[in-house]
Tab-separated table of C-alpha atoms in Angstrom:
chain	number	residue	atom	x	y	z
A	4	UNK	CA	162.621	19.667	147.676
A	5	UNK	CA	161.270	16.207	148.241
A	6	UNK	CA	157.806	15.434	148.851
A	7	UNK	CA	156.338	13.483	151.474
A	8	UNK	CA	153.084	11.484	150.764
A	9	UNK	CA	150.427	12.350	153.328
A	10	UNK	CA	149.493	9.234	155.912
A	11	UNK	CA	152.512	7.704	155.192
A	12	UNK	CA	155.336	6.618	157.544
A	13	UNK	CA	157.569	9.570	156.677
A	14	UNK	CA	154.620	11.702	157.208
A	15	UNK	CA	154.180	10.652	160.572
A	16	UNK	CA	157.318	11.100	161.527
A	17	UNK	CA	157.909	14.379	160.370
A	18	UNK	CA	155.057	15.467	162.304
A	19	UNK	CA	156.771	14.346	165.350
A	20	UNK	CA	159.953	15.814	164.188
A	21	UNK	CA	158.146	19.544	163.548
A	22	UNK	CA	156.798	19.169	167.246
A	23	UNK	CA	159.578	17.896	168.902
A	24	UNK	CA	161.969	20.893	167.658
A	25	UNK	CA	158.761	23.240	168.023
A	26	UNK	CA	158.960	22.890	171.557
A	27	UNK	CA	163.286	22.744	172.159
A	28	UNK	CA	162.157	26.346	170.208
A	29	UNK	CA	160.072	27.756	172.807
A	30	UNK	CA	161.512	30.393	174.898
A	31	UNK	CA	161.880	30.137	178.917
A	32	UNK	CA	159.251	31.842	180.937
A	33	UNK	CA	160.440	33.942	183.198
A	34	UNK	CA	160.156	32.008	185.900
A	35	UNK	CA	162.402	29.258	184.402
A	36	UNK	CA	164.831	32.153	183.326
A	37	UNK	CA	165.110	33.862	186.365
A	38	UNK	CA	165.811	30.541	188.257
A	39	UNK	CA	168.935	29.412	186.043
A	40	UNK	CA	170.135	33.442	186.541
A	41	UNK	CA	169.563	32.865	190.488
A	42	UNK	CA	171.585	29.598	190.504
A	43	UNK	CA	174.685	31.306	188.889
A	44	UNK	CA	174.442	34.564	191.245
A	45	UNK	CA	175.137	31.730	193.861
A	46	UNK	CA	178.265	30.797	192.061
A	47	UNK	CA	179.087	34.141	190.617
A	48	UNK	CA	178.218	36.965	192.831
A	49	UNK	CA	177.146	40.386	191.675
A	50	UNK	CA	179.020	42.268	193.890
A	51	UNK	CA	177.518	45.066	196.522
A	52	UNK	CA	174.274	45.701	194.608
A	53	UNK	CA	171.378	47.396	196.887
A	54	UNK	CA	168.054	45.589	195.504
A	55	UNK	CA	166.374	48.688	193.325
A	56	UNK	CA	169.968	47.772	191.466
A	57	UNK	CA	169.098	44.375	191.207
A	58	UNK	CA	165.963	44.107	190.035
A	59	UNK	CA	167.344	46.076	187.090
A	60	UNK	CA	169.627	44.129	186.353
A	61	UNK	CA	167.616	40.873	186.664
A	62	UNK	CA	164.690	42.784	184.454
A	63	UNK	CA	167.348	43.496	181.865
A	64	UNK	CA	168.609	39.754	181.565
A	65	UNK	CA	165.498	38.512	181.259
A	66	UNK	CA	164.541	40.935	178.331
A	67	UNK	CA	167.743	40.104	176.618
A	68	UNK	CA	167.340	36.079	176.950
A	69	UNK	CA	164.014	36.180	176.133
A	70	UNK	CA	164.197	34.275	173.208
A	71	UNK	CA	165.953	31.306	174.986
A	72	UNK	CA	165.223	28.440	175.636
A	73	UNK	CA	165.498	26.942	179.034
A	74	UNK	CA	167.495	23.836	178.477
A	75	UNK	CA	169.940	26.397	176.433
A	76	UNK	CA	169.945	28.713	179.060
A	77	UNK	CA	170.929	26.147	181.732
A	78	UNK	CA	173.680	25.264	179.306
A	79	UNK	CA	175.404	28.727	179.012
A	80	UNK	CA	174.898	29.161	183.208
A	81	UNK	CA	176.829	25.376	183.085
A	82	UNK	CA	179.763	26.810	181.116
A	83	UNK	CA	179.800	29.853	182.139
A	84	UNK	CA	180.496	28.311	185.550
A	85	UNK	CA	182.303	26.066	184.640
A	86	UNK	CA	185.027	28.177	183.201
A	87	UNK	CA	187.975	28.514	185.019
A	88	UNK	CA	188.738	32.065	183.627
A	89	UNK	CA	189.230	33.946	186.584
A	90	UNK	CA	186.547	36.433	185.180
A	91	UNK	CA	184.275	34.526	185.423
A	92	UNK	CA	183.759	34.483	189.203
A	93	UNK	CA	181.672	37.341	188.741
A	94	UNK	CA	178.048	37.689	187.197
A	95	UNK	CA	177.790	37.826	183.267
A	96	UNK	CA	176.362	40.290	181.179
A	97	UNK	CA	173.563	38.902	179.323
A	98	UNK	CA	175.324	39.326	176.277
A	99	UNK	CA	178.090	37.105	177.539
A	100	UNK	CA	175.697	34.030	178.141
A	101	UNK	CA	174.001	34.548	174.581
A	102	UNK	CA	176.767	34.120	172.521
A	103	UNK	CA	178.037	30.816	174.360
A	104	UNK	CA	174.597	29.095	173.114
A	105	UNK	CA	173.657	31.702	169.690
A	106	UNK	CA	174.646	28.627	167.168
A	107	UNK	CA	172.746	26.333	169.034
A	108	UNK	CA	169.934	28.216	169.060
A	109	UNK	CA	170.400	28.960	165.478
A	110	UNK	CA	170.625	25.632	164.343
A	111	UNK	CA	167.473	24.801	165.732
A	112	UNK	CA	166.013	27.666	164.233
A	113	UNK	CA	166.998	26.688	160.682
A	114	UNK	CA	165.992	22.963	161.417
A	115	UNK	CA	162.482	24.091	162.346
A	116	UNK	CA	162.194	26.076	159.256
A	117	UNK	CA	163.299	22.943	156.659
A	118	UNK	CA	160.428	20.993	158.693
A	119	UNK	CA	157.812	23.075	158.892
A	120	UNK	CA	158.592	23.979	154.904
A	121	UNK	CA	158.312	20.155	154.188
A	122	UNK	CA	155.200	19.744	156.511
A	123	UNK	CA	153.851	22.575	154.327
A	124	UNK	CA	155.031	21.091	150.886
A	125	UNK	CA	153.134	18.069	152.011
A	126	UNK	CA	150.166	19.392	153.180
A	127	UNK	CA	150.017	21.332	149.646
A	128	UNK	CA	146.984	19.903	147.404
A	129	UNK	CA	148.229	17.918	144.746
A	130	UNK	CA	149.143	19.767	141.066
A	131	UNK	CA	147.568	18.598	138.565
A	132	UNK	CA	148.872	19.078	134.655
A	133	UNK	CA	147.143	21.934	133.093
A	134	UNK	CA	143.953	21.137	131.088
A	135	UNK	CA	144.052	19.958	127.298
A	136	UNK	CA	141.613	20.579	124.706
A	137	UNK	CA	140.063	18.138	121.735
A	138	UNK	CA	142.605	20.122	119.332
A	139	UNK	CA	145.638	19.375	121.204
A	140	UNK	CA	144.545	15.555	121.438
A	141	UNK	CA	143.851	15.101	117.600
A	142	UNK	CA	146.881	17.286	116.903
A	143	UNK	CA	148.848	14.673	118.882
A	144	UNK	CA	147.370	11.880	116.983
A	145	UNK	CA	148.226	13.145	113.312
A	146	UNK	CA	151.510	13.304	114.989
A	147	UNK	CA	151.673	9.815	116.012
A	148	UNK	CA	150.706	8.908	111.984
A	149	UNK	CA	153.135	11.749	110.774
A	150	UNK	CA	156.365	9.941	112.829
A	151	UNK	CA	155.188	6.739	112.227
A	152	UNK	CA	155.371	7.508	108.126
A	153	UNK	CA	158.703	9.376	108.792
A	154	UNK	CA	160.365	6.026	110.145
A	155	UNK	CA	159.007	3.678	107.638
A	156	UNK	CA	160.943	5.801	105.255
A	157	UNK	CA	163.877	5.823	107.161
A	158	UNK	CA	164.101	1.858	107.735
A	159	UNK	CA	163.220	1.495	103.773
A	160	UNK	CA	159.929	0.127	104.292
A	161	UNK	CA	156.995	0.890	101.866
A	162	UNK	CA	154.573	3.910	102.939
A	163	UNK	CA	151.517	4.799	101.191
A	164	UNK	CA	149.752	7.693	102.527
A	165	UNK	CA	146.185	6.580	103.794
A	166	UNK	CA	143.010	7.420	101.766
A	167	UNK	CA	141.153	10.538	102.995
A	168	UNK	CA	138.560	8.370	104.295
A	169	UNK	CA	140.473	5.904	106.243
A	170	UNK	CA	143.014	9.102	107.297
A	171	UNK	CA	140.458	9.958	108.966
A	172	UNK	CA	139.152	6.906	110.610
A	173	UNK	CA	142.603	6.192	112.257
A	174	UNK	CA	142.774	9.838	113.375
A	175	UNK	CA	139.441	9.602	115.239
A	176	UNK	CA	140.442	6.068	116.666
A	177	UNK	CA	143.949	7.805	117.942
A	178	UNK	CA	142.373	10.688	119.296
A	179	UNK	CA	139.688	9.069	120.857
A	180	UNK	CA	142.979	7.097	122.705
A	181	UNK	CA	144.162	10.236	123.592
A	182	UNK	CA	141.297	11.113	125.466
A	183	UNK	CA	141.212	8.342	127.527
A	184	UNK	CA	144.690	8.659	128.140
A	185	UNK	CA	144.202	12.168	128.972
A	186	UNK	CA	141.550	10.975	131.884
A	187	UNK	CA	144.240	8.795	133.238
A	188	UNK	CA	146.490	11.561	132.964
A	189	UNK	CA	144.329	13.675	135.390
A	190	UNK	CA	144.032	16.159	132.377
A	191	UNK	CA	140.627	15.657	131.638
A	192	UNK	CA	137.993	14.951	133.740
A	193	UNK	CA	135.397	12.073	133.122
A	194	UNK	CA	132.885	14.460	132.484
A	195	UNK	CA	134.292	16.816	129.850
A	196	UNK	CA	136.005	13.566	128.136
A	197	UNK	CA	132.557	12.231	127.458
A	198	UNK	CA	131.843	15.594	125.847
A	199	UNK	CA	134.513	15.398	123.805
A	200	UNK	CA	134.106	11.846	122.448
A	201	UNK	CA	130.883	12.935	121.422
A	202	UNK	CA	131.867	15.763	119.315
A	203	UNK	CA	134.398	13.848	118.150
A	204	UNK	CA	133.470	12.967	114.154
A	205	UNK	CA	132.027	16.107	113.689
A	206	UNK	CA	135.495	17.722	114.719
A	207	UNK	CA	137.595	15.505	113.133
A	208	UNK	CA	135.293	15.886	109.624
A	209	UNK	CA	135.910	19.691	110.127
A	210	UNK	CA	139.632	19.742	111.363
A	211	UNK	CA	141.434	17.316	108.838
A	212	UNK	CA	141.764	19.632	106.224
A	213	UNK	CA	143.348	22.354	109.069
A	214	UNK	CA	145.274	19.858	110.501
A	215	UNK	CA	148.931	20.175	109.391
């Protein structure tokens, strides 16, 4: 899943984008829902119904379009009445004006989720690479000297193994490299580096001989 930089451009407009299908996701009140049914009993009569008959019927359609919206529900009244099946000159179940807008209502649905999961990936707090330790940096450097002996023996070149003494020199100079690359890295912070580089001799004196 991409990941969209906070204050940027993109960001900005996918905050519009969550709103703007946030609200073509919110239902009709009943007001706006009863009006749209009211226009199509104009077109599409409900036959003799006394009024304790109606307002059951009206009660249920509201309860099953609740989850509408309006501009959805003024398109299924539009087709509805709009069809020239003869059946249609009468009043539809609810059930019949759901399924002509269902996938539209569904798409939105699943386009609302995708941008509110986004919005949420990119309100996230950044991840930052797990922490290192001195042992892991001056493991790292004897591993920079190790590969650079192994390809001076593959390209022919000459390779004398380093004195103890400078060994270790060039180990502490590498892994003192390592730890400011490691600050860089976000995997050690200022603080704890500074700890670390001055520790640093007295770990590498006591490591080398561990050190594979």
């Amino acid at each position: 899943m991409p990941v969209i930089a906070q204050n940027s451009e993109q960001y900005v407009e996918l905050i519009d984008a969550v709103e703007h299908v946030r609200a073509l996701a919110i239902p009709a009140t009943p007001a706006e829902a009863g009006f749209e049914l009211k226009r199509l009993s104009v077109w599409c009569p409900m036959g003799n119904r006394d009024s304790r008959d109606f307002k059951i019927m009206i009660h249920d359609a509201l309860t099953d379009l609740a989850e509408f919206p309006p501009d959805l529900l003024q398109k299924a009244c539009a087709i509805y009445r709009n069809d020239p099946d003869p059946r249609c000159d009468f009043f539809p179940r609810p059930g019949r004006l759901k399924a002509l807008v269902a996938d539209d209502l569904r798409l939105r649905k699943q386009l609302l989720f995708r941008l509110e999961r986004l919005l949420a990936v990119a309100n996230e707090p950044p991840k930052l690479p797990p922490p290192i330790t001195l042992g892991e940096l001056a493991q790292q450097a004897h591993n920079s000297l190790e590969v650079e002996a192994m390809m001076a023996q593959i390209s022919g070149r000459t390779c004398t193994p380093l004195p103890h003494a400078e060994y270790k020199a060039e180990l502490e100079r590498r892994t003192e490299k390592k730890i400011h690359e490691a600050v860089s890295d976000k995997q050690l912070c200022p603080k704890m580096a500074g700890r670390m580089l001055e520790v640093l001799r007295d770990f590498i004196n006591n490591r080398t001989d561990k050190l594979p």
